[in-house]
Every structure is written in structure tokens, then in C-alpha cells.
Short mmCIF file of C-alpha atoms in Angstrom, two decimals:
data_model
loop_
_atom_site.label_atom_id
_atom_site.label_comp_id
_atom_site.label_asym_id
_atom_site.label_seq_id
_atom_site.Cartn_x
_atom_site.Cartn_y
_atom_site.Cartn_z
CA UNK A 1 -25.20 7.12 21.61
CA UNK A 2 -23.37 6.47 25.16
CA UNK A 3 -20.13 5.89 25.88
CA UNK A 4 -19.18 2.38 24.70
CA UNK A 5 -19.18 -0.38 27.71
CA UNK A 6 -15.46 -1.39 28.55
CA UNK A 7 -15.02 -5.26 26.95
CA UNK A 8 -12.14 -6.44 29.57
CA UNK A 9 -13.43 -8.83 32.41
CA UNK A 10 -14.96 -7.43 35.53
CA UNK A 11 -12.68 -7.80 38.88
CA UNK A 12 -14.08 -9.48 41.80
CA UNK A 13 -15.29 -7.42 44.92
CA UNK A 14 -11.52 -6.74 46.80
CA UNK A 15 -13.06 -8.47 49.58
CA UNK A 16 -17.05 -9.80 50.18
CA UNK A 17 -18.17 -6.90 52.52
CA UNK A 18 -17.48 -4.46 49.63
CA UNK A 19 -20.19 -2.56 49.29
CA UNK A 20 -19.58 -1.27 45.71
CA UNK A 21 -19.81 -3.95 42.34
CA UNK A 22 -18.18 -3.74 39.08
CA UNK A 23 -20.29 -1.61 36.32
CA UNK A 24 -19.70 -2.24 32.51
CA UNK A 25 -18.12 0.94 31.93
CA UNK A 26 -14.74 0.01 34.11
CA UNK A 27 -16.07 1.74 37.13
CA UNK A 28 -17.56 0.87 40.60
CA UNK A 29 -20.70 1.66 41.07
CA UNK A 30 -24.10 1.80 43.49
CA UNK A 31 -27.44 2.08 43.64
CA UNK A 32 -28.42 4.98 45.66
CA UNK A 33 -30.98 7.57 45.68
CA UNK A 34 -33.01 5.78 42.49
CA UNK A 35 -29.48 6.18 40.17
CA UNK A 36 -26.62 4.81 39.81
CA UNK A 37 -23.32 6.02 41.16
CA UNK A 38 -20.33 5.91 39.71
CA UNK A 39 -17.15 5.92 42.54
CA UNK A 40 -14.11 5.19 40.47
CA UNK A 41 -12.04 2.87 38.20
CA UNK A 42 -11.60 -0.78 38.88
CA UNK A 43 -7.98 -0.31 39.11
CA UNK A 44 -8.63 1.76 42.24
CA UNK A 45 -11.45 0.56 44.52
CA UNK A 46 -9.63 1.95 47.89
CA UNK A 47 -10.30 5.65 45.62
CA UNK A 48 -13.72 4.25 44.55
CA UNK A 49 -14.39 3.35 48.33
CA UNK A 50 -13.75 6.59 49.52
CA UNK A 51 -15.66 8.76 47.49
CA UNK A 52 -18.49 6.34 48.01
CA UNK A 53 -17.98 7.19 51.52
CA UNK A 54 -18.12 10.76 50.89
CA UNK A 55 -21.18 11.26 49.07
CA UNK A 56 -23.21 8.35 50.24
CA UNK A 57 -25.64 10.67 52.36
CA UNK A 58 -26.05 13.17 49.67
CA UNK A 59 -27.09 10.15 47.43
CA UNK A 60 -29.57 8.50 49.48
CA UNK A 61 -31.27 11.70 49.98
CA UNK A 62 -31.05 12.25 45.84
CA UNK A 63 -28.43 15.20 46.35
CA UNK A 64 -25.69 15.75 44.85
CA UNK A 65 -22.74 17.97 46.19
CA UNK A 66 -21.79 21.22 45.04
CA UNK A 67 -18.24 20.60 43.74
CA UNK A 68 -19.88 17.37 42.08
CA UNK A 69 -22.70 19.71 40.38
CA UNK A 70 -20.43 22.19 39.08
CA UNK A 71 -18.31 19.89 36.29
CA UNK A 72 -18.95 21.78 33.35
CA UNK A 73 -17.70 22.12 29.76
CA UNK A 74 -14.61 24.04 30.22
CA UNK A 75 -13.76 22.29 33.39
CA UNK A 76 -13.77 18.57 32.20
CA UNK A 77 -11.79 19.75 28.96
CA UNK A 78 -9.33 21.43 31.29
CA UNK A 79 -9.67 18.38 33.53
CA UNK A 80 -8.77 15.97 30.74
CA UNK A 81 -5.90 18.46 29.01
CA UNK A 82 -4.26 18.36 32.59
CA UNK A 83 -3.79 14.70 32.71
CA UNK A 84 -2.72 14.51 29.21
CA UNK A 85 -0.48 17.19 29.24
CA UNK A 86 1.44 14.88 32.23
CA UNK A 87 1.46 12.09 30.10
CA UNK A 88 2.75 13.63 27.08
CA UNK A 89 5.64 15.31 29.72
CA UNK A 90 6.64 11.68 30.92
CA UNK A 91 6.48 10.15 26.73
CA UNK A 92 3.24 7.91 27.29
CA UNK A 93 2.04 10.29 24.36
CA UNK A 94 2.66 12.01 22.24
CA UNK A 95 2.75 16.13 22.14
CA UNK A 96 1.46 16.14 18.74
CA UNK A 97 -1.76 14.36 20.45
CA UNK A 98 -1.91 16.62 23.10
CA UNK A 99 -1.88 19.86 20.76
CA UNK A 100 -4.91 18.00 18.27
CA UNK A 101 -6.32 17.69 21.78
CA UNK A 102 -6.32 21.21 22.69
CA UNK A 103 -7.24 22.83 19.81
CA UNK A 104 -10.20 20.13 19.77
CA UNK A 105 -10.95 21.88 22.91
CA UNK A 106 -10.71 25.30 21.69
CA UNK A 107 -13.12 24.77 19.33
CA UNK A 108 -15.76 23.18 21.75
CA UNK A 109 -15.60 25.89 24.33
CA UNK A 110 -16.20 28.53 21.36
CA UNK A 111 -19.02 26.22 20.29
CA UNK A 112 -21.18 26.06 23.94
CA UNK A 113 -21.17 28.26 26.92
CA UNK A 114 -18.63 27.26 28.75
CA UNK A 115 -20.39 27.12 32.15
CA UNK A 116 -22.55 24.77 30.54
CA UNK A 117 -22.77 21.40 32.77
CA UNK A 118 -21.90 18.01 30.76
CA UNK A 119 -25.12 16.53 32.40
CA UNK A 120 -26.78 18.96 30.24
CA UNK A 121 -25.92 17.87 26.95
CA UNK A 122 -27.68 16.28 24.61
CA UNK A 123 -27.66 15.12 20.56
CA UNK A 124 -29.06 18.84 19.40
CA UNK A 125 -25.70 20.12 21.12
CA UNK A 126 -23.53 17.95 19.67
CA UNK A 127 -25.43 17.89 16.40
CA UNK A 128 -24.73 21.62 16.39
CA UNK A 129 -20.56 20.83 17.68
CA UNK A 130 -20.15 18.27 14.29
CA UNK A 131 -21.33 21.13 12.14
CA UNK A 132 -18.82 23.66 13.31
CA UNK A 133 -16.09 20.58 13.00
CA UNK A 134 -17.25 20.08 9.60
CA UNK A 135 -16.05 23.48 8.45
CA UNK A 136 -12.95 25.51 8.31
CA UNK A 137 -11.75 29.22 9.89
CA UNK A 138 -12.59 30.34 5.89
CA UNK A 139 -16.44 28.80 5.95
CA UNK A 140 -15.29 25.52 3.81
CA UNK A 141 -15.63 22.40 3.86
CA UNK A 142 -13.04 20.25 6.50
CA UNK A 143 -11.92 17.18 4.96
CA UNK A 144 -13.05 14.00 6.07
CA UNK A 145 -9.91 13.18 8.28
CA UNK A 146 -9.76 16.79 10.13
CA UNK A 147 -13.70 15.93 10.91
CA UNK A 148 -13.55 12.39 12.44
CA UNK A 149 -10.23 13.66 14.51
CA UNK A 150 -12.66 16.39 15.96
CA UNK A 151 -15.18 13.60 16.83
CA UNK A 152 -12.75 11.06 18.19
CA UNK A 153 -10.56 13.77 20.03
CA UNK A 154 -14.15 15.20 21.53
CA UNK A 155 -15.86 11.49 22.29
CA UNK A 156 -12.04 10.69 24.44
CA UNK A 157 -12.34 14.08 26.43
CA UNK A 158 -15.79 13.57 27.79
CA UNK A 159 -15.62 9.69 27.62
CA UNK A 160 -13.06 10.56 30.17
CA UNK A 161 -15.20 12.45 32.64
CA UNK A 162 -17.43 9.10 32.51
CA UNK A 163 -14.55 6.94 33.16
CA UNK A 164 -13.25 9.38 36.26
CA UNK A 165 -16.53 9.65 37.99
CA UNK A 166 -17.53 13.08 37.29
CA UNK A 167 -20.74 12.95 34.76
CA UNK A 168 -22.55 10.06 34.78
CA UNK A 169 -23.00 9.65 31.08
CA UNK A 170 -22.72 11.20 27.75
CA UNK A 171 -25.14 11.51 25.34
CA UNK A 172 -23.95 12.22 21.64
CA UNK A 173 -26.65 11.53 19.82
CA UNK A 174 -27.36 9.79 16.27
CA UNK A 175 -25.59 12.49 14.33
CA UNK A 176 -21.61 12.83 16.21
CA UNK A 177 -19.61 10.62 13.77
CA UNK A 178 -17.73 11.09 10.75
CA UNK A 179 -18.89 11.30 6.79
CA UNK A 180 -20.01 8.14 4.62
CA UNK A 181 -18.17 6.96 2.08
CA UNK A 182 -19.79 8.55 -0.51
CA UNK A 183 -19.45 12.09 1.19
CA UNK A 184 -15.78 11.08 1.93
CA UNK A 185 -15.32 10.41 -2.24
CA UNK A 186 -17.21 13.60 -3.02
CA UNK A 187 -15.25 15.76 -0.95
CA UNK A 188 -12.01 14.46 -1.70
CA UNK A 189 -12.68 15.00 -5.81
CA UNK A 190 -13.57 18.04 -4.75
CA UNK A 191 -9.93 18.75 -3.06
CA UNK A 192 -8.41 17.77 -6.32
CA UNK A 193 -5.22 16.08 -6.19
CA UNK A 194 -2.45 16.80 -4.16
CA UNK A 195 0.37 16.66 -6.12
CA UNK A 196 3.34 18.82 -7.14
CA UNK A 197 4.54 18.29 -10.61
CA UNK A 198 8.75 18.13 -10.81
CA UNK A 199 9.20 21.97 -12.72
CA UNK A 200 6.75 23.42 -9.46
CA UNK A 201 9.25 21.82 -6.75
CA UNK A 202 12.30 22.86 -8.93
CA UNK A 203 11.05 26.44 -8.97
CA UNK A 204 10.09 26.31 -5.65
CA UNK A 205 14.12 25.09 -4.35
CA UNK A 206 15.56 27.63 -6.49
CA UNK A 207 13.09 30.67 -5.00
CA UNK A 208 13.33 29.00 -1.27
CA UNK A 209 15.86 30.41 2.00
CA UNK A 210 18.40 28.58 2.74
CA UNK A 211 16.11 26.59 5.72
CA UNK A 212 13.26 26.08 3.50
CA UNK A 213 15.09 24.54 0.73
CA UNK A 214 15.72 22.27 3.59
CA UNK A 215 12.36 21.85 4.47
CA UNK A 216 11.55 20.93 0.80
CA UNK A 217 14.28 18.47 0.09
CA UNK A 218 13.09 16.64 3.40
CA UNK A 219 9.50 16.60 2.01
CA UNK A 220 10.41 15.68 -1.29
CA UNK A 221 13.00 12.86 -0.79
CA UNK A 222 11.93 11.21 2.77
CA UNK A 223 8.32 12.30 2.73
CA UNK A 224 8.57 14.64 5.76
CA UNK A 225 5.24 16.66 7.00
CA UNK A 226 5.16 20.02 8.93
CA UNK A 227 5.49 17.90 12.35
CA UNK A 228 8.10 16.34 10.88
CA UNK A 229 9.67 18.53 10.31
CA UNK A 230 9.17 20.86 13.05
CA UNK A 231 10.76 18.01 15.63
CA UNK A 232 13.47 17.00 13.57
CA UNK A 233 16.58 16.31 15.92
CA UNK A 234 20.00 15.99 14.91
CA UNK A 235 20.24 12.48 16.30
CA UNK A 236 17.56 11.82 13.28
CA UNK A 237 20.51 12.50 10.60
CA UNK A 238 23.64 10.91 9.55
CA UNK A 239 25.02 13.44 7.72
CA UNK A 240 27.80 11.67 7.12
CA UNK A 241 26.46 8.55 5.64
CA UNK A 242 23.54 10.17 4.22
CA UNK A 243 20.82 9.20 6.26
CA UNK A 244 17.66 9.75 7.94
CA UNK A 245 16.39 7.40 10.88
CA UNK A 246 13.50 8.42 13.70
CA UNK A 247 10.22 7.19 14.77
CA UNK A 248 7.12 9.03 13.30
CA UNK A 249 5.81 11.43 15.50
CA UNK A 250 2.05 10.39 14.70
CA UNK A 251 2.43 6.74 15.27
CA UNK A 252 6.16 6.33 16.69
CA UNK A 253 6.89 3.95 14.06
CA UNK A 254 10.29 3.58 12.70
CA UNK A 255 11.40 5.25 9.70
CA UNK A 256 14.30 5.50 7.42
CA UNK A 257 15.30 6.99 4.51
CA UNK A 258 18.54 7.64 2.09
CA UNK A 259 19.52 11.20 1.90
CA UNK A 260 19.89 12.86 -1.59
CA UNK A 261 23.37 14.55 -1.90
CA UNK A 262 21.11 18.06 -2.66
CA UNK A 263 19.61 17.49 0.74
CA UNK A 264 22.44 16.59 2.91
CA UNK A 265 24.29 20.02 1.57
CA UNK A 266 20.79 22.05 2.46
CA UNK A 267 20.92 20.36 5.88
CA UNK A 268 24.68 21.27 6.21
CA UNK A 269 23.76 24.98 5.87
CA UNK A 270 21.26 24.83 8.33
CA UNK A 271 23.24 23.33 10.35
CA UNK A 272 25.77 26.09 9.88
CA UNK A 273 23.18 29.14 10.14
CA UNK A 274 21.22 27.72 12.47
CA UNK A 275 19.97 30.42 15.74
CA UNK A 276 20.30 28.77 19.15
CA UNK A 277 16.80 28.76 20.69
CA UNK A 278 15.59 30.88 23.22
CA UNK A 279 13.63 27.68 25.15
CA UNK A 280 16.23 25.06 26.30
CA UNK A 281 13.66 22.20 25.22
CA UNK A 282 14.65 23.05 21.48
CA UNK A 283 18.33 22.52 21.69
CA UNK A 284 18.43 19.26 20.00
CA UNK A 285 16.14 20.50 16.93
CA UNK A 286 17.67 21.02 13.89
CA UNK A 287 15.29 23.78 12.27
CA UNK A 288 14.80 27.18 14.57
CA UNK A 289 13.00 30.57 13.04
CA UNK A 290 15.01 33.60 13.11
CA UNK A 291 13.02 34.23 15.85
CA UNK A 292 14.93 31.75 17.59
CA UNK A 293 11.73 29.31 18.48
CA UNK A 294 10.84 26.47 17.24
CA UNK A 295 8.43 25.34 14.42
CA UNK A 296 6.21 23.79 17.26
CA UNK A 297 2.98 25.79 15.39
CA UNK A 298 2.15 23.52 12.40
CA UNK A 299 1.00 26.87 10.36
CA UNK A 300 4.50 28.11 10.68
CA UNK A 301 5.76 25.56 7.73
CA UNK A 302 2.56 25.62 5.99
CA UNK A 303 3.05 29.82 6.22
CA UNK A 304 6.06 29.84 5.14
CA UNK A 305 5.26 28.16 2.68
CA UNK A 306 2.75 30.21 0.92
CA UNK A 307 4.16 32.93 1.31
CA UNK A 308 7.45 31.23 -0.90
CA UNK A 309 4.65 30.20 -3.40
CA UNK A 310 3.49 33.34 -3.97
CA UNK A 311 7.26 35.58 -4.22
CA UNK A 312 7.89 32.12 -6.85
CA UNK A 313 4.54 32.99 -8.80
CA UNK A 314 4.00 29.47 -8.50
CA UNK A 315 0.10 28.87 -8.79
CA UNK A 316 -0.43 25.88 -6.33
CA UNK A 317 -3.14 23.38 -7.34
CA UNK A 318 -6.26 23.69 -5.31
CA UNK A 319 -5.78 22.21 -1.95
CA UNK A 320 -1.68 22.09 -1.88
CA UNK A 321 0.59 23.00 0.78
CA UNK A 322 3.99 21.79 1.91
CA UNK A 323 2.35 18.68 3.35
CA UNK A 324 1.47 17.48 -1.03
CA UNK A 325 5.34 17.37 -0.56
CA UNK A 326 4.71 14.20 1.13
CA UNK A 327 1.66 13.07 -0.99
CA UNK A 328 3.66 13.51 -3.98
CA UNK A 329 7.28 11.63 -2.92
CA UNK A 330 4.71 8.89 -2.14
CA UNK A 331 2.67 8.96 -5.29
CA UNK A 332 5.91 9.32 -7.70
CA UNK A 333 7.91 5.97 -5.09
CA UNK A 334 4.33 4.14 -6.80
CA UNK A 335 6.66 3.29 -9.61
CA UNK A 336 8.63 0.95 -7.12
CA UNK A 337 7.06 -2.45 -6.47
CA UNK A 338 9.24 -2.49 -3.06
CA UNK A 339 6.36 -1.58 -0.43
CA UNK A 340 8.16 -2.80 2.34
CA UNK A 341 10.90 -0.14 1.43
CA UNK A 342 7.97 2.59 0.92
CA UNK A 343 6.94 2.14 4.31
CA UNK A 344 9.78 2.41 6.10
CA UNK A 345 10.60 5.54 4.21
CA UNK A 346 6.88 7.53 5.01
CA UNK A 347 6.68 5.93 7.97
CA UNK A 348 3.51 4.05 7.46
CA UNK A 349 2.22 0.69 9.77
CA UNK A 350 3.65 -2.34 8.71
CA UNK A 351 2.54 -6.13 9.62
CA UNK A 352 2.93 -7.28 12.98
CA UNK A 353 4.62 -10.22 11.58
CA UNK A 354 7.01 -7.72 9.75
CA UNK A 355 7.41 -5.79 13.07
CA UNK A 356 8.55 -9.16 15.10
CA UNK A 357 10.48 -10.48 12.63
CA UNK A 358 12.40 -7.27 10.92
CA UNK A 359 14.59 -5.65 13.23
CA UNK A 360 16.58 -3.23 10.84
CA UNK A 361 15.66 -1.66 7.49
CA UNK A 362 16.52 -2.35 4.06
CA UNK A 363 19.01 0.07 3.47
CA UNK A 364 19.81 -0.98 -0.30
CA UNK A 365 16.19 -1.08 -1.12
CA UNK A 366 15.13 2.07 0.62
CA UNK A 367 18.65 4.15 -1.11
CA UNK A 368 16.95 2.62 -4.16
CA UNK A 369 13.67 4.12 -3.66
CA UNK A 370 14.46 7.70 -2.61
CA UNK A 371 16.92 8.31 -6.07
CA UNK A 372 14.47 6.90 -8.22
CA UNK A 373 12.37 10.00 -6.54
CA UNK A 374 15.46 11.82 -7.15
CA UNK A 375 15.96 11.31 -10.45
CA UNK A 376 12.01 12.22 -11.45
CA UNK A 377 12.79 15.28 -9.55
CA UNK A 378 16.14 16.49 -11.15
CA UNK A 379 15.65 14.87 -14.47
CA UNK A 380 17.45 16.71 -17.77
CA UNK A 381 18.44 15.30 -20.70
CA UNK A 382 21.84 14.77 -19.53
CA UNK A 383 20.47 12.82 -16.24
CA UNK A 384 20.08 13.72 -12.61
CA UNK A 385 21.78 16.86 -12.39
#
């Protein structure tokens, strides 16, 4: 498998004389040497023109220069990482991205030798790559999502070096993509479900620090995950009023949700206790370690969260962690019929027609949703405690 071809129209030659022509893939290209060159994105055919210039001797004599030979592995990952990393810096994406991105990278360059050239590759290699994706640090199984981020993330860095000029091609093979659906359905019965019954959480809150009660209440009652969490900024919260209001981190789309009177107290002592960071970046985050740094590492939450587990003697099912927080707010808001209100609160994609048309969220339908979560949670037989 190549690279797939680019489907948007193909410019016209910036003026007749031009001596390069439009190739599939979004770049100019020429015929020299018996191969085809590749000079440079449409957008930029002065660029394209120039390194044409540059290397057209070396082509025609079926040479190809020395700082052109040398794009290897670890150079095209650091290549692409570089221009993301600006990108993320200016908001055209998102950091979260950017750190999938890198540890995608990590894992390649422990896969191959480094020095090895892209040009070199072939399906064997990246037969070999989707087997290390397709387990875990511990030798288990990955689940089906972690797997087909590795392949996508890996597919976008060297799809990259096609679509800047410095490989020619890339060929993955018929074995880099993700599971079936029958592996996906096998693997996921074999994760078990990921759900926290109401006396776990309970015990959990009552065994928890003062910032990971926090933590909890937000997974719990809003659906937060660990980056959620970890870039929570006090313009998200209305303490005041009792509410929660940012775009998701993973998809920037808006979210909203009614805070539970347990949770806005929780947040309060944070708030209160709360270590100013060492990095001035994390100023405007609500939850700091006591190491005075952020929760920027997603293992910190998940960690800390063991480690809770275990002084609780709480016996997680197989496959929890603080993100079944989330998994289980959503599967216990199932009783509501109001899916528009369940995905504002989590955060998930709604219709483009409800994106055009709905401008602010249901705030009496949403505050509906998150006690009826509440009240599973705190039930007793005298009510919601």
C-alpha cells in the first residue's frame, strides 16, 4: 500500500514555460533520470521550482545528493515532530496530538535502526512495526483503538515526508492497518467491562486526597478523562453557579455539564490547597502535584490512581482505571432518553445540523442528567445523601 493520491483538483502550470506538472499526490513533479521527482507542494511551485533547479543535474545523471540520501527514520520523525510541535504552539492542534505523535515515534525508532533510510522500507518492516503496536510495555494485548492510533499516527508521519519531497514513496505493505471486527469483539470481551459499580466509587471518595476526590467527582459527574483532567482551567468552572463549560481536548468540541454540590466543595479545596506551578504555562490549571507541575503525563492520574485502589483494598475489575470513571457516568446517563444532553456533557460529536443550528446548551436538560448520575451514585434509603 502507497500513500493515498490527494482527491482535490490539480492547479494549472503558474505560467506555460513551467517546466514542472501537477502529480496526484499534491506535489510537482518531473521526469528525470528514468524516475520521477518530486519538487514540492502545489501550494508552493516558486519552492517546487527551486529545488528542481537544484538537483536537476544530479537527476539527469540518476544521482541523488547527499543531504537528499541521508533522510532516514529518526530524521523524518524528527522532521515531522518539528512542524507539529509549531502548530500545536500557534493552536492549529492540539498538544494532546502532538504527545500521541511522539510517543508514536518513540516506539518506531525502538522498533528499526534509526539510521535506517525511509527508501528502504518495505511491508516485512512494517509488518514487524504493527506487531510491536499490537502489544503493551507488559507483553499484552493493545486494544483495538491504541493499535489503529499507532497506524494512523505512523502512516501521517511518513505520508508527510512524501508530501514534503523527501522520500519518494512509502511502502506499508498488505498487513499496516488495524484489527477486523471480529478481532475488535474478541478483544474487547476479553477486556471485560469497564465499569465501576456505585459502593467501589463511594469507597474510593472516602479513601481519596483531597485533589483526587476531585479528580473522581469530575470523572464521575461530567465524564472527565486523565487529559481532562490534566488541562482543566479555571475559566472551565463556574463555581458559583455550579458549572462546567470547555471544549474537549480530543476533538475541541463543546461541552457542558451541571456540577454536583459534592464536587463543587472538592473543587473549592483544591482551589484553596492548590501549589503554584513551577512552569508559568500552568498558571491557569486548576490541578498541580505537590511537585508543583502539572498532570501533563497521562500516567500521572492513571498512577495515582492505582496506587488509591490499592491503600482502599478496592479490587478493580480487569481492565479499569480512572478513565472507567468516564465509561461508567456514560453507561449509568443510558437511563436518560435525552442524547442531545449526553453529548454535550461527554463531549461527544453531534450533527452538523445540531452544530449550525444550536448555539448554547440545554442547561435544564443537562442539570437533569448529571443528578440522575448523582443520585445512582449517593443513593441510601433516605435519598441522595
Amino acid at each position: 500500500m502507497t500513500v493515498a493520491k490527494s482527491t482535490k483538483r490539480k492547479p494549472r502550470k503558474p505560467y506555460p514555460s513551467y517546466p514542472l506538472w501537477p502529480y496526484p499526490n499534491g506535489q510537482w513533479a518531473i521526469k528525470l533520470g528514468g524516475k520521477i521527482r518530486f519538487c514540492g507542494v502545489w501550494a508552493e511551485p516558486e519552492n517546487a521550482l527551486s529545488k528542481y533547479k537544484q538537483n536537476r543535474v544530479a537527476w539527469q545523471n540518476g544521482t541523488i545528493l547527499k543531504e537528499q540520501a541521508g533522510w532516514t527514520v529518526k530524521r523524518v520523525i524528527d522532521q515531522f515532530l518539528d512542524r507539529l510541535e509549531t502548530k500545536a504552539d500557534a493552536g492549529d492542534r492540539s498538544r494532546r496530538h502532538f504527545e500521541d505523535c511522539k510517543r508514536t515515534g518513540l516506539v518506531i525508532a525502538a522498533t528499526w535502526d534509526k539510521t535506517r533510510l525511509v527508501s528502504d522500507l518495505d511491508g516485512s518492516d512494517f509488518f514487524e512495526l504493527r506487531q510491536r503496536f499490537a502489544k503493551k510495555k507488559d507483553g499484552k494485548a493493545a486494544s483495538p483503538a491504541t493499535l489503529l492510533g499507532h497506524i494512523r499516527r505512523t502512516v501521517s508521519i511518513f505520508q508527510f515526508a512524501v508530501k514534503e519531497g523527501l522520500v519518494d514513496r512509502v511502502v506499508y505493505g498488505a498487513d499496516f492497518r488495524g484489527l477486523s471486527e471480529k478481532q475488535k469483539t474478541t478483544l474487547e470481551a476479553k477486556a471485560g467491562d469497564k465499569l465501576l459499580d456505585a459502593a467501589t466509587v463511594r469507597k474510593l471518595l472516602g479513601k481519596a486526597n483531597y485533589r483526587l476526590k476531585a479528580m473522581i467527582l469530575l470523572g464521575v459527574n461530567c465524564g472527565l478523562g486523565n487529559t481532562d483532567i490534566a488541562t482543566l482551567a479555571f475559566n472551565d468552572l463556574d463555581l458559583a453557579g455550579g458549572w462546567y463549560e470547555a471544549a474537549r481536548e480530543k476533538t475541541a468540541v463543546r461541552r457542558c455539564a451541571k456540577l454536583w454540590p459534592e464536587t463543587v466543595q472538592a473543587l473549592e479545596i483544591v482551589i484553596q490547597k492548590r501549589f503554584d506551578p513551577e512552569n508559568k504555562q500552568d498558571r491557569d490549571l486548576v490541578f498541580v502535584t505537590r511537585y508543583k507541575r502539572s498532570y501533563s503525563d497521562q500516567s500521572a492520574v492513571t498512577n495515582e490512581f492505582a496506587k488509591l485502589a490499592k491503600a482502599a483494598k478496592v479490587k478493580l475489575p480487569k481492565g479499569t482505571g480512572f478513565y472507567s470513571l468516564r465509561h461508567t457516568f456514560r453507561t449509568i446517563a443510558d437511563a436518560s432518553a435525552d442524547e442531545s444532553a449526553k453529548r454535550w456533557i461527554v463531549g461527544h460529536k453531534r450533527s452538523k445540523i445540531e452544530d449550525r443550528y444550536i448555539h448554547a446548551p440545554p442547561k435544564e436538560r443537562i442539570a437533569a442528567v448529571c443528578e440522575s448520575v448523582r443520585s445512582w451514585l449517593f443513593a441510601t434509603e433516605g435519598g441522595v445523601k
